[in-house]
Amino acid sequence: MNKTSEYQFTIIVPVYNEEDGIAALETAFASYLPKCPVKACVLFVDDGSADRSRELLREICSRNPDFFWMGFERNAGLTAAIKAGFDAVESPLCGYIDADLQTTPEDFDLLLAQIDGHSMVSGVRAGRKDTAFKRFQSRFGNAWRRMFTHDGATDTGCPLKVFRTESAKQFPMFKGMHRFFAALVLLQEGGSYVEVPVRHFPRTTGKSKFTIWNRMMSGNADCHAYRWMRKRYIRFKVNENNLQSE
């Protein structure tokens, strides 16, 4: 039996070459999980790290009963790590947070409080602690993406989100699609989302995996891929069947 089925909420944490930050992750989640308003666990997804991240994840999971991990054979990227988490989770709700802890697990409380009636609740980084150039990239990227998607989302790059698992499992996932969760939610029958301001902190360990190339150039390609997919997205709702036994 998948152990996440014993919980109401599973937090997915993609990890790639974050060995210097694993101790901080253990401290943050060991502190947060007992205080979470619903029964929660954390699922670390090692995206084929080339450092000691996986070894350290094994260690912290061995001494924390609400910690779980899975690992890729080779590096596949952030979207793949998130999708692997979605595929594995069996709790009614799931969340996503980056391993750099520039957002805090404690702010999941704010998102969980708004999930009723919605498919997703997304954080919006208030008082971002990134460089001016990085903030500019984000503003430009969000504006460009909104022009293609018309989803109204203001901060799709915020690495703090809560989903209804049944909704997350329906997302058609391609590389880069983690930036389009709001748009993907709105494609679903009855799908909706809401945004909530959350805190943001400076990165203290590791380094960003994104550059101007993969933020701007690949983001443009992703927008065109989303527009192609949206035109071909299949929607249906079953209203009758005789599959249920009486």
Tab-separated table of C-alpha atoms in Angstrom, residues 6 17-18 38 43 46 49-50 56 70 73 80 86 100 122 125 131 137 144 159 165 167 188 192 202 207 209 244-245:
chain	number	residue	atom	x	y	z
A	6	GLU	CA	-2.702	7.328	5.172
A	17	ASN	CA	21.966	18.844	-6.163
A	18	GLU	CA	20.856	20.371	-2.857
A	38	VAL	CA	-4.344	18.360	8.427
A	43	LEU	CA	7.636	13.235	-0.439
A	46	ASP	CA	15.454	13.273	-6.160
A	49	SER	CA	21.303	14.462	-8.227
A	50	ALA	CA	25.042	14.207	-8.889
A	56	LEU	CA	21.232	12.470	2.759
A	70	MET	CA	11.846	8.474	-4.491
A	73	GLU	CA	17.771	7.063	-12.589
A	80	ALA	CA	9.211	15.532	-14.400
A	86	PHE	CA	1.589	13.710	-8.591
A	100	ASP	CA	15.701	25.924	-1.630
A	122	SER	CA	-1.221	29.175	-5.546
A	125	ARG	CA	5.528	35.900	-3.456
A	131	THR	CA	17.717	40.371	-7.496
A	137	GLN	CA	12.517	38.289	-15.720
A	144	TRP	CA	4.080	37.059	-21.779
A	159	PRO	CA	7.078	27.427	-5.645
A	165	THR	CA	-4.844	15.403	-6.068
A	167	SER	CA	-7.055	17.533	-10.379
A	188	GLN	CA	-10.545	21.119	-16.561
A	192	SER	CA	-10.744	26.908	-10.548
A	202	PRO	CA	16.711	34.782	0.200
A	207	LYS	CA	22.287	27.837	-6.553
A	209	LYS	CA	18.907	25.966	-11.691
A	244	GLN	CA	-21.841	0.335	-10.409
A	245	SER	CA	-23.109	-2.879	-8.826
